[in-house]
């Protein structure tokens, strides 16, 4: 029976020897009288097979001194079977993560529509911003970096005068959005330098002038590069967010969730440590609580989750190739259109490493 101390040791050794088992979990009964024999027997086995097999022990209310003996000899101990299963899962996940870092997937092989000269184009934009003394990219330049990596953005152009803004709007088509472009003003809503649904030349001229005034009022010494005129996205879509940040000692991490104000209210995001695989980014999209919204609810059509995962892979590639230059990246919102119609990055922010 299991009450015979030697039986546990013998059975454990058989399983450690067999090729059919990667993790062995002896389940010990609470018995102070035989605790020493059980614990020392298992540590003897572990020393013999250390590095070849993993052993953990489930020991409800095991004597503290012998639980400590096992732990000190590299054998994790749990009090319940469920805790043991969770620990086993953590060990497996950790091993998979180590393997992924040892042999990271080549991301650009998974994404077929990334330009070959992407890094060269992105670095040209970044060097130009640094030459101006900027520690961040303005929205127009940030989306230029996105476009260099094949990430879809809204149709837009930078205007440096009201007349130029009107010409751009004529090419894009009304209604349009007008935004101040300044690497010194990152939070445009607070500065009141955004105008939505601008429907005519007269409205755009007035919006342009007011945006410049408000920007200077918000930050008198702000360096203003102009006013961004962009299409007003009329198609139905779900706002999402993608972010990259670098947190020591973990290195770069990537975040995905529902965007706009929802990310602040719901805090429903998925975070992965880079590098990531295609499966990782697919899981990021499916594991947020709001995944059902992307799948389509109450008669709405599903969002283009394929385009979202494609964009996540491109952002991961960008974070890897620009790791020495980019400190943080936010795309908010990234509008996910209906299935088959892709995504559009509406706003973006990139902070540079100093």
mmCIF file of C-alpha atoms in Angstrom:
data_model
loop_
_atom_site.group_PDB
_atom_site.id
_atom_site.type_symbol
_atom_site.label_atom_id
_atom_site.label_comp_id
_atom_site.label_asym_id
_atom_site.label_seq_id
_atom_site.Cartn_x
_atom_site.Cartn_y
_atom_site.Cartn_z
ATOM 1 C CA UNK A 1 0.000 0.000 0.000
ATOM 2 C CA UNK A 2 0.975 3.694 -0.184
ATOM 3 C CA UNK A 3 1.639 3.629 3.553
ATOM 4 C CA UNK A 4 4.781 1.549 2.895
ATOM 5 C CA UNK A 5 7.612 4.155 2.647
ATOM 6 C CA UNK A 6 9.759 2.191 0.223
ATOM 7 C CA UNK A 7 6.949 1.730 -2.267
ATOM 8 C CA UNK A 8 6.764 5.462 -3.058
ATOM 9 C CA UNK A 9 10.506 5.584 -3.653
ATOM 10 C CA UNK A 10 10.521 2.474 -5.858
ATOM 11 C CA UNK A 11 7.520 3.619 -7.928
ATOM 12 C CA UNK A 12 9.010 7.087 -8.359
ATOM 13 C CA UNK A 13 12.320 5.648 -9.541
ATOM 14 C CA UNK A 14 10.564 3.471 -12.116
ATOM 15 C CA UNK A 15 8.775 6.529 -13.516
ATOM 16 C CA UNK A 16 11.937 8.626 -13.497
ATOM 17 C CA UNK A 17 13.693 5.881 -15.453
ATOM 18 C CA UNK A 18 10.910 5.496 -18.048
ATOM 19 C CA UNK A 19 10.895 7.610 -21.229
ATOM 20 C CA UNK A 20 7.104 8.010 -21.046
ATOM 21 C CA UNK A 21 7.172 10.628 -18.258
ATOM 22 C CA UNK A 22 8.691 14.123 -18.284
ATOM 23 C CA UNK A 23 7.353 15.257 -14.894
ATOM 24 C CA UNK A 24 6.879 12.933 -11.920
ATOM 25 C CA UNK A 25 4.665 13.931 -8.973
ATOM 26 C CA UNK A 26 4.774 11.652 -5.905
ATOM 27 C CA UNK A 27 1.711 12.136 -3.657
ATOM 28 C CA UNK A 28 2.807 11.709 -0.043
ATOM 29 C CA UNK A 29 0.555 10.883 2.900
ATOM 30 C CA UNK A 30 0.760 12.875 6.115
ATOM 31 C CA UNK A 31 2.955 10.681 8.298
ATOM 32 C CA UNK A 32 5.526 12.176 10.633
ATOM 33 C CA UNK A 33 6.859 8.730 11.533
ATOM 34 C CA UNK A 34 8.007 7.985 7.968
ATOM 35 C CA UNK A 35 8.581 11.556 6.755
ATOM 36 C CA UNK A 36 12.373 11.357 6.917
ATOM 37 C CA UNK A 37 12.502 8.097 4.945
ATOM 38 C CA UNK A 38 10.147 9.447 2.270
ATOM 39 C CA UNK A 39 11.875 12.823 1.899
ATOM 40 C CA UNK A 40 15.463 11.520 1.840
ATOM 41 C CA UNK A 41 14.461 8.742 -0.561
ATOM 42 C CA UNK A 42 13.067 11.280 -3.032
ATOM 43 C CA UNK A 43 16.078 13.593 -2.774
ATOM 44 C CA UNK A 44 18.376 10.622 -3.460
ATOM 45 C CA UNK A 45 16.403 9.902 -6.641
ATOM 46 C CA UNK A 46 16.411 13.578 -7.665
ATOM 47 C CA UNK A 47 20.194 13.753 -7.353
ATOM 48 C CA UNK A 48 20.474 10.749 -9.637
ATOM 49 C CA UNK A 49 18.185 12.133 -12.380
ATOM 50 C CA UNK A 50 18.713 15.888 -11.941
ATOM 51 C CA UNK A 51 18.713 17.619 -15.315
ATOM 52 C CA UNK A 52 16.951 14.751 -17.067
ATOM 53 C CA UNK A 53 13.544 14.805 -15.375
ATOM 54 C CA UNK A 54 11.445 17.192 -13.307
ATOM 55 C CA UNK A 55 10.034 16.110 -9.959
ATOM 56 C CA UNK A 56 7.557 17.916 -7.728
ATOM 57 C CA UNK A 57 5.798 16.620 -4.639
ATOM 58 C CA UNK A 58 2.207 16.929 -3.434
ATOM 59 C CA UNK A 59 2.301 16.595 0.369
ATOM 60 C CA UNK A 60 -0.789 17.815 2.279
ATOM 61 C CA UNK A 61 0.275 19.075 5.707
ATOM 62 C CA UNK A 62 3.748 17.603 5.360
ATOM 63 C CA UNK A 63 6.138 18.183 8.299
ATOM 64 C CA UNK A 64 7.741 21.605 7.807
ATOM 65 C CA UNK A 65 11.317 20.469 8.308
ATOM 66 C CA UNK A 66 11.024 17.750 5.650
ATOM 67 C CA UNK A 67 9.127 19.970 3.229
ATOM 68 C CA UNK A 68 12.029 22.403 3.594
ATOM 69 C CA UNK A 69 14.460 19.535 3.005
ATOM 70 C CA UNK A 70 12.792 18.758 -0.337
ATOM 71 C CA UNK A 71 12.645 22.401 -1.420
ATOM 72 C CA UNK A 72 16.294 22.969 -0.461
ATOM 73 C CA UNK A 73 17.208 20.041 -2.702
ATOM 74 C CA UNK A 74 15.387 21.454 -5.713
ATOM 75 C CA UNK A 75 12.056 19.631 -5.391
ATOM 76 C CA UNK A 76 8.993 21.958 -5.351
ATOM 77 C CA UNK A 77 6.281 20.999 -2.845
ATOM 78 C CA UNK A 78 2.549 21.815 -2.994
ATOM 79 C CA UNK A 79 -0.121 21.077 -0.418
ATOM 80 C CA UNK A 80 -2.950 20.373 -2.869
ATOM 81 C CA UNK A 81 -3.296 18.615 -6.197
ATOM 82 C CA UNK A 82 -4.684 21.779 -7.849
ATOM 83 C CA UNK A 83 -1.735 23.873 -6.657
ATOM 84 C CA UNK A 84 0.576 21.175 -7.957
ATOM 85 C CA UNK A 85 -1.128 21.297 -11.368
ATOM 86 C CA UNK A 86 -0.762 25.090 -11.504
ATOM 87 C CA UNK A 87 2.907 24.785 -10.606
ATOM 88 C CA UNK A 88 3.363 22.154 -13.317
ATOM 89 C CA UNK A 89 1.768 24.470 -15.864
ATOM 90 C CA UNK A 90 4.059 27.327 -14.797
ATOM 91 C CA UNK A 91 7.129 25.131 -15.239
ATOM 92 C CA UNK A 92 6.010 24.082 -18.723
ATOM 93 C CA UNK A 93 5.261 27.688 -19.716
ATOM 94 C CA UNK A 94 8.657 28.811 -18.403
ATOM 95 C CA UNK A 95 10.428 26.100 -20.420
ATOM 96 C CA UNK A 96 8.524 27.091 -23.575
ATOM 97 C CA UNK A 97 9.430 30.750 -23.009
ATOM 98 C CA UNK A 98 13.120 29.887 -22.600
ATOM 99 C CA UNK A 99 13.039 27.885 -25.811
ATOM 100 C CA UNK A 100 11.356 30.747 -27.641
ATOM 101 C CA UNK A 101 14.046 33.201 -26.527
ATOM 102 C CA UNK A 102 16.748 30.702 -27.479
ATOM 103 C CA UNK A 103 15.223 30.181 -30.931
ATOM 104 C CA UNK A 104 12.936 33.169 -31.645
ATOM 105 C CA UNK A 105 10.676 32.900 -34.663
ATOM 106 C CA UNK A 106 11.761 35.048 -37.587
ATOM 107 C CA UNK A 107 8.813 37.417 -37.648
ATOM 108 C CA UNK A 108 9.332 38.838 -41.120
ATOM 109 C CA UNK A 109 8.903 35.339 -42.546
ATOM 110 C CA UNK A 110 5.395 35.285 -41.051
ATOM 111 C CA UNK A 111 4.390 38.655 -42.493
ATOM 112 C CA UNK A 112 4.591 38.732 -46.260
ATOM 113 C CA UNK A 113 3.758 42.389 -46.881
ATOM 114 C CA UNK A 114 6.497 44.145 -44.893
ATOM 115 C CA UNK A 115 8.764 46.306 -47.092
ATOM 116 C CA UNK A 116 12.404 45.205 -47.292
ATOM 117 C CA UNK A 117 13.659 48.778 -46.740
ATOM 118 C CA UNK A 118 11.413 49.333 -43.692
ATOM 119 C CA UNK A 119 14.194 49.939 -41.154
ATOM 120 C CA UNK A 120 16.053 52.329 -43.468
ATOM 121 C CA UNK A 121 12.900 54.426 -44.016
ATOM 122 C CA UNK A 122 12.029 54.435 -40.297
ATOM 123 C CA UNK A 123 15.529 55.461 -39.219
ATOM 124 C CA UNK A 124 15.527 58.324 -41.726
ATOM 125 C CA UNK A 125 12.412 59.747 -40.035
ATOM 126 C CA UNK A 126 13.867 59.190 -36.558
ATOM 127 C CA UNK A 127 17.241 60.795 -37.394
ATOM 128 C CA UNK A 128 15.427 63.831 -38.805
ATOM 129 C CA UNK A 129 13.418 64.220 -35.567
ATOM 130 C CA UNK A 130 16.532 63.834 -33.410
ATOM 131 C CA UNK A 131 18.292 66.482 -35.511
ATOM 132 C CA UNK A 132 15.488 68.869 -34.459
ATOM 133 C CA UNK A 133 16.211 68.011 -30.816
ATOM 134 C CA UNK A 134 13.002 66.015 -30.381
ATOM 135 C CA UNK A 135 12.741 63.244 -27.781
ATOM 136 C CA UNK A 136 9.541 61.935 -29.389
ATOM 137 C CA UNK A 137 8.021 61.722 -32.835
ATOM 138 C CA UNK A 138 5.029 63.860 -33.673
ATOM 139 C CA UNK A 139 1.943 62.013 -34.878
ATOM 140 C CA UNK A 140 2.730 62.490 -38.561
ATOM 141 C CA UNK A 141 6.274 61.155 -38.216
ATOM 142 C CA UNK A 142 5.150 58.317 -35.924
ATOM 143 C CA UNK A 143 2.688 57.153 -38.555
ATOM 144 C CA UNK A 144 5.414 57.515 -41.156
ATOM 145 C CA UNK A 145 7.348 54.880 -39.201
ATOM 146 C CA UNK A 146 4.232 52.689 -39.118
ATOM 147 C CA UNK A 147 3.819 53.023 -42.870
ATOM 148 C CA UNK A 148 7.489 52.087 -43.335
ATOM 149 C CA UNK A 149 6.611 48.745 -41.739
ATOM 150 C CA UNK A 150 3.557 48.248 -43.922
ATOM 151 C CA UNK A 151 1.040 49.172 -41.221
ATOM 152 C CA UNK A 152 -2.126 50.714 -42.628
ATOM 153 C CA UNK A 153 -2.937 54.259 -41.508
ATOM 154 C CA UNK A 154 -5.655 56.759 -42.355
ATOM 155 C CA UNK A 155 -5.203 58.888 -45.471
ATOM 156 C CA UNK A 156 -3.541 62.124 -44.357
ATOM 157 C CA UNK A 157 -1.048 64.877 -45.159
ATOM 158 C CA UNK A 158 0.714 67.660 -43.260
ATOM 159 C CA UNK A 159 -0.280 71.268 -43.954
ATOM 160 C CA UNK A 160 1.749 74.340 -43.014
ATOM 161 C CA UNK A 161 -0.890 76.898 -44.009
ATOM 162 C CA UNK A 162 -4.692 77.130 -44.200
ATOM 163 C CA UNK A 163 -4.556 77.145 -48.005
ATOM 164 C CA UNK A 164 -2.458 73.973 -48.045
ATOM 165 C CA UNK A 165 -4.870 72.339 -45.590
ATOM 166 C CA UNK A 166 -7.804 73.149 -47.892
ATOM 167 C CA UNK A 167 -5.957 71.668 -50.878
ATOM 168 C CA UNK A 168 -5.237 68.443 -48.943
ATOM 169 C CA UNK A 169 -8.848 68.175 -47.803
ATOM 170 C CA UNK A 170 -9.983 68.558 -51.399
ATOM 171 C CA UNK A 171 -7.876 65.538 -52.345
ATOM 172 C CA UNK A 172 -8.999 63.420 -49.368
ATOM 173 C CA UNK A 173 -12.653 64.473 -49.438
ATOM 174 C CA UNK A 174 -14.761 66.013 -46.693
ATOM 175 C CA UNK A 175 -15.420 65.534 -43.841
ATOM 176 C CA UNK A 176 -11.883 65.575 -42.463
ATOM 177 C CA UNK A 177 -10.077 65.716 -39.126
ATOM 178 C CA UNK A 178 -7.612 68.498 -38.310
ATOM 179 C CA UNK A 179 -4.942 68.063 -35.599
ATOM 180 C CA UNK A 180 -1.962 70.066 -34.410
ATOM 181 C CA UNK A 181 1.389 68.416 -35.162
ATOM 182 C CA UNK A 182 3.998 69.103 -32.498
ATOM 183 C CA UNK A 183 6.478 66.767 -30.830
ATOM 184 C CA UNK A 184 6.152 69.017 -27.743
ATOM 185 C CA UNK A 185 2.384 68.472 -27.348
ATOM 186 C CA UNK A 186 1.690 64.760 -26.975
ATOM 187 C CA UNK A 187 -1.800 64.922 -25.439
ATOM 188 C CA UNK A 188 -3.791 66.775 -28.050
ATOM 189 C CA UNK A 189 -7.218 66.428 -26.443
ATOM 190 C CA UNK A 190 -6.037 68.238 -23.310
ATOM 191 C CA UNK A 191 -4.602 71.026 -25.446
ATOM 192 C CA UNK A 192 -7.860 71.314 -27.460
ATOM 193 C CA UNK A 193 -6.016 71.029 -30.779
ATOM 194 C CA UNK A 194 -8.243 68.477 -32.542
ATOM 195 C CA UNK A 195 -11.250 69.226 -34.727
ATOM 196 C CA UNK A 196 -13.474 66.384 -35.963
ATOM 197 C CA UNK A 197 -16.015 66.317 -38.777
ATOM 198 C CA UNK A 198 -14.734 69.426 -40.531
ATOM 199 C CA UNK A 199 -17.112 69.630 -43.484
ATOM 200 C CA UNK A 200 -16.127 72.658 -45.582
ATOM 201 C CA UNK A 201 -13.277 74.954 -46.620
ATOM 202 C CA UNK A 202 -14.599 77.693 -44.364
ATOM 203 C CA UNK A 203 -14.742 75.375 -41.356
ATOM 204 C CA UNK A 204 -11.252 74.033 -42.091
ATOM 205 C CA UNK A 205 -9.702 77.497 -42.379
ATOM 206 C CA UNK A 206 -11.259 78.485 -39.042
ATOM 207 C CA UNK A 207 -10.222 75.166 -37.449
ATOM 208 C CA UNK A 208 -6.634 75.561 -38.653
ATOM 209 C CA UNK A 209 -6.267 79.022 -37.144
ATOM 210 C CA UNK A 210 -7.925 78.048 -33.843
ATOM 211 C CA UNK A 211 -5.781 74.930 -33.490
ATOM 212 C CA UNK A 212 -2.576 76.974 -33.851
ATOM 213 C CA UNK A 213 -3.816 79.513 -31.271
ATOM 214 C CA UNK A 214 -4.821 76.793 -28.788
ATOM 215 C CA UNK A 215 -1.495 74.996 -29.179
ATOM 216 C CA UNK A 216 0.489 78.125 -28.373
ATOM 217 C CA UNK A 217 -1.852 78.877 -25.474
ATOM 218 C CA UNK A 218 -1.301 75.373 -24.077
ATOM 219 C CA UNK A 219 2.489 75.485 -24.480
ATOM 220 C CA UNK A 220 3.926 78.808 -25.581
ATOM 221 C CA UNK A 221 7.311 77.412 -26.595
ATOM 222 C CA UNK A 222 5.946 74.370 -28.419
ATOM 223 C CA UNK A 223 7.612 73.647 -31.745
ATOM 224 C CA UNK A 224 4.774 73.390 -34.258
ATOM 225 C CA UNK A 225 5.324 71.490 -37.485
ATOM 226 C CA UNK A 226 1.866 72.231 -38.907
ATOM 227 C CA UNK A 227 -1.661 70.843 -38.926
ATOM 228 C CA UNK A 228 -2.421 67.276 -39.921
ATOM 229 C CA UNK A 229 -5.421 66.897 -42.227
ATOM 230 C CA UNK A 230 -6.740 63.333 -42.295
ATOM 231 C CA UNK A 231 -9.734 61.384 -43.462
ATOM 232 C CA UNK A 232 -12.666 60.996 -41.093
ATOM 233 C CA UNK A 233 -13.128 57.222 -40.888
ATOM 234 C CA UNK A 234 -16.767 56.651 -41.797
ATOM 235 C CA UNK A 235 -16.762 52.854 -41.941
ATOM 236 C CA UNK A 236 -17.944 50.956 -38.890
ATOM 237 C CA UNK A 237 -15.101 49.602 -36.813
ATOM 238 C CA UNK A 238 -13.913 48.711 -33.316
ATOM 239 C CA UNK A 239 -11.261 50.859 -31.656
ATOM 240 C CA UNK A 240 -8.285 48.858 -30.408
ATOM 241 C CA UNK A 241 -4.873 49.752 -28.996
ATOM 242 C CA UNK A 242 -1.372 48.383 -29.494
ATOM 243 C CA UNK A 243 1.488 49.470 -27.280
ATOM 244 C CA UNK A 244 5.157 48.623 -26.788
ATOM 245 C CA UNK A 245 7.226 49.572 -23.769
ATOM 246 C CA UNK A 246 10.540 48.550 -22.287
ATOM 247 C CA UNK A 247 10.461 47.539 -18.622
ATOM 248 C CA UNK A 248 13.668 46.334 -16.999
ATOM 249 C CA UNK A 249 14.570 43.587 -16.326
ATOM 250 C CA UNK A 250 11.971 42.078 -18.682
ATOM 251 C CA UNK A 251 12.934 43.996 -21.820
ATOM 252 C CA UNK A 252 10.370 45.015 -24.451
ATOM 253 C CA UNK A 253 6.736 44.021 -23.923
ATOM 254 C CA UNK A 254 3.753 44.411 -26.256
ATOM 255 C CA UNK A 255 0.180 45.152 -25.225
ATOM 256 C CA UNK A 256 -3.132 44.757 -27.055
ATOM 257 C CA UNK A 257 -6.663 45.650 -25.983
ATOM 258 C CA UNK A 258 -9.789 47.587 -26.805
ATOM 259 C CA UNK A 259 -8.796 51.169 -27.537
ATOM 260 C CA UNK A 260 -10.061 54.713 -27.229
ATOM 261 C CA UNK A 261 -11.421 55.510 -23.773
ATOM 262 C CA UNK A 262 -12.239 51.821 -23.243
ATOM 263 C CA UNK A 263 -8.617 51.007 -22.428
ATOM 264 C CA UNK A 264 -8.699 53.498 -19.534
ATOM 265 C CA UNK A 265 -12.112 52.407 -18.247
ATOM 266 C CA UNK A 266 -12.008 48.634 -18.753
ATOM 267 C CA UNK A 267 -8.243 48.038 -18.553
ATOM 268 C CA UNK A 268 -8.896 44.951 -20.669
ATOM 269 C CA UNK A 269 -5.505 44.224 -22.221
ATOM 270 C CA UNK A 270 -3.210 41.330 -23.002
ATOM 271 C CA UNK A 271 0.555 41.725 -22.515
ATOM 272 C CA UNK A 272 3.334 39.548 -23.918
ATOM 273 C CA UNK A 273 7.094 39.722 -23.503
ATOM 274 C CA UNK A 274 8.818 40.008 -26.878
ATOM 275 C CA UNK A 275 9.735 38.178 -29.056
ATOM 276 C CA UNK A 276 6.360 36.691 -29.958
ATOM 277 C CA UNK A 277 5.157 34.052 -32.398
ATOM 278 C CA UNK A 278 2.101 34.048 -34.626
ATOM 279 C CA UNK A 279 0.315 31.880 -32.050
ATOM 280 C CA UNK A 280 1.198 34.389 -29.323
ATOM 281 C CA UNK A 281 -0.398 37.326 -31.125
ATOM 282 C CA UNK A 282 -3.468 35.279 -32.028
ATOM 283 C CA UNK A 283 -3.827 34.494 -28.319
ATOM 284 C CA UNK A 284 -3.441 38.179 -27.446
ATOM 285 C CA UNK A 285 -6.473 38.977 -29.568
ATOM 286 C CA UNK A 286 -8.598 36.072 -28.324
ATOM 287 C CA UNK A 287 -7.796 36.216 -24.604
ATOM 288 C CA UNK A 288 -9.011 39.744 -23.782
ATOM 289 C CA UNK A 289 -12.473 39.892 -22.180
ATOM 290 C CA UNK A 290 -13.707 42.056 -25.060
ATOM 291 C CA UNK A 291 -12.805 39.447 -27.686
ATOM 292 C CA UNK A 292 -16.515 38.783 -28.258
ATOM 293 C CA UNK A 293 -16.947 42.372 -29.435
ATOM 294 C CA UNK A 294 -14.371 41.701 -32.156
ATOM 295 C CA UNK A 295 -16.166 38.474 -33.090
ATOM 296 C CA UNK A 296 -19.402 40.390 -33.700
ATOM 297 C CA UNK A 297 -22.346 40.761 -31.317
ATOM 298 C CA UNK A 298 -26.048 41.586 -31.733
ATOM 299 C CA UNK A 299 -26.009 41.485 -35.498
ATOM 300 C CA UNK A 300 -22.718 43.337 -35.999
ATOM 301 C CA UNK A 301 -20.219 41.761 -38.376
ATOM 302 C CA UNK A 302 -16.942 40.270 -37.095
ATOM 303 C CA UNK A 303 -13.873 42.505 -37.122
ATOM 304 C CA UNK A 304 -10.840 41.732 -39.244
ATOM 305 C CA UNK A 305 -8.876 39.885 -36.536
ATOM 306 C CA UNK A 306 -6.486 38.563 -39.168
ATOM 307 C CA UNK A 307 -5.438 42.134 -39.964
ATOM 308 C CA UNK A 308 -5.047 42.827 -36.227
ATOM 309 C CA UNK A 309 -2.700 39.856 -35.727
ATOM 310 C CA UNK A 310 -0.787 40.849 -38.854
ATOM 311 C CA UNK A 311 -0.332 44.354 -37.425
ATOM 312 C CA UNK A 312 0.776 42.973 -34.054
ATOM 313 C CA UNK A 313 3.482 40.930 -35.795
ATOM 314 C CA UNK A 314 4.658 44.009 -37.692
ATOM 315 C CA UNK A 315 4.800 46.052 -34.472
ATOM 316 C CA UNK A 316 6.764 43.247 -32.793
ATOM 317 C CA UNK A 317 9.208 43.252 -35.707
ATOM 318 C CA UNK A 318 9.488 47.035 -35.463
ATOM 319 C CA UNK A 319 10.161 46.857 -31.709
ATOM 320 C CA UNK A 320 12.945 44.344 -32.351
ATOM 321 C CA UNK A 321 14.609 46.179 -35.234
ATOM 322 C CA UNK A 322 14.333 49.635 -33.595
ATOM 323 C CA UNK A 323 15.043 48.486 -30.020
ATOM 324 C CA UNK A 324 18.065 50.773 -29.671
ATOM 325 C CA UNK A 325 16.072 53.829 -30.778
ATOM 326 C CA UNK A 326 12.410 53.459 -29.745
ATOM 327 C CA UNK A 327 11.538 53.520 -26.033
ATOM 328 C CA UNK A 328 7.741 53.399 -26.271
ATOM 329 C CA UNK A 329 5.087 53.096 -28.951
ATOM 330 C CA UNK A 330 1.313 53.572 -28.813
ATOM 331 C CA UNK A 331 -1.201 53.128 -31.615
ATOM 332 C CA UNK A 332 -4.509 54.346 -30.232
ATOM 333 C CA UNK A 333 -6.881 53.901 -31.789
ATOM 334 C CA UNK A 334 -6.198 51.227 -34.335
ATOM 335 C CA UNK A 335 -9.612 50.832 -35.910
ATOM 336 C CA UNK A 336 -10.463 47.232 -36.786
ATOM 337 C CA UNK A 337 -12.844 47.302 -39.723
ATOM 338 C CA UNK A 338 -15.187 44.518 -40.774
ATOM 339 C CA UNK A 339 -13.669 41.182 -41.724
ATOM 340 C CA UNK A 340 -11.756 41.463 -44.973
ATOM 341 C CA UNK A 341 -11.448 45.278 -44.821
ATOM 342 C CA UNK A 342 -8.317 45.525 -42.690
ATOM 343 C CA UNK A 343 -7.333 48.042 -40.012
ATOM 344 C CA UNK A 344 -6.450 51.732 -39.899
ATOM 345 C CA UNK A 345 -4.101 53.432 -37.437
ATOM 346 C CA UNK A 346 -5.735 56.753 -36.578
ATOM 347 C CA UNK A 347 -3.239 58.088 -34.015
ATOM 348 C CA UNK A 348 0.240 57.069 -32.933
ATOM 349 C CA UNK A 349 2.920 58.127 -30.467
ATOM 350 C CA UNK A 350 6.590 57.118 -30.396
ATOM 351 C CA UNK A 351 8.978 58.085 -27.596
ATOM 352 C CA UNK A 352 12.679 57.883 -28.426
ATOM 353 C CA UNK A 353 15.466 56.482 -26.289
ATOM 354 C CA UNK A 354 17.965 59.047 -25.074
#
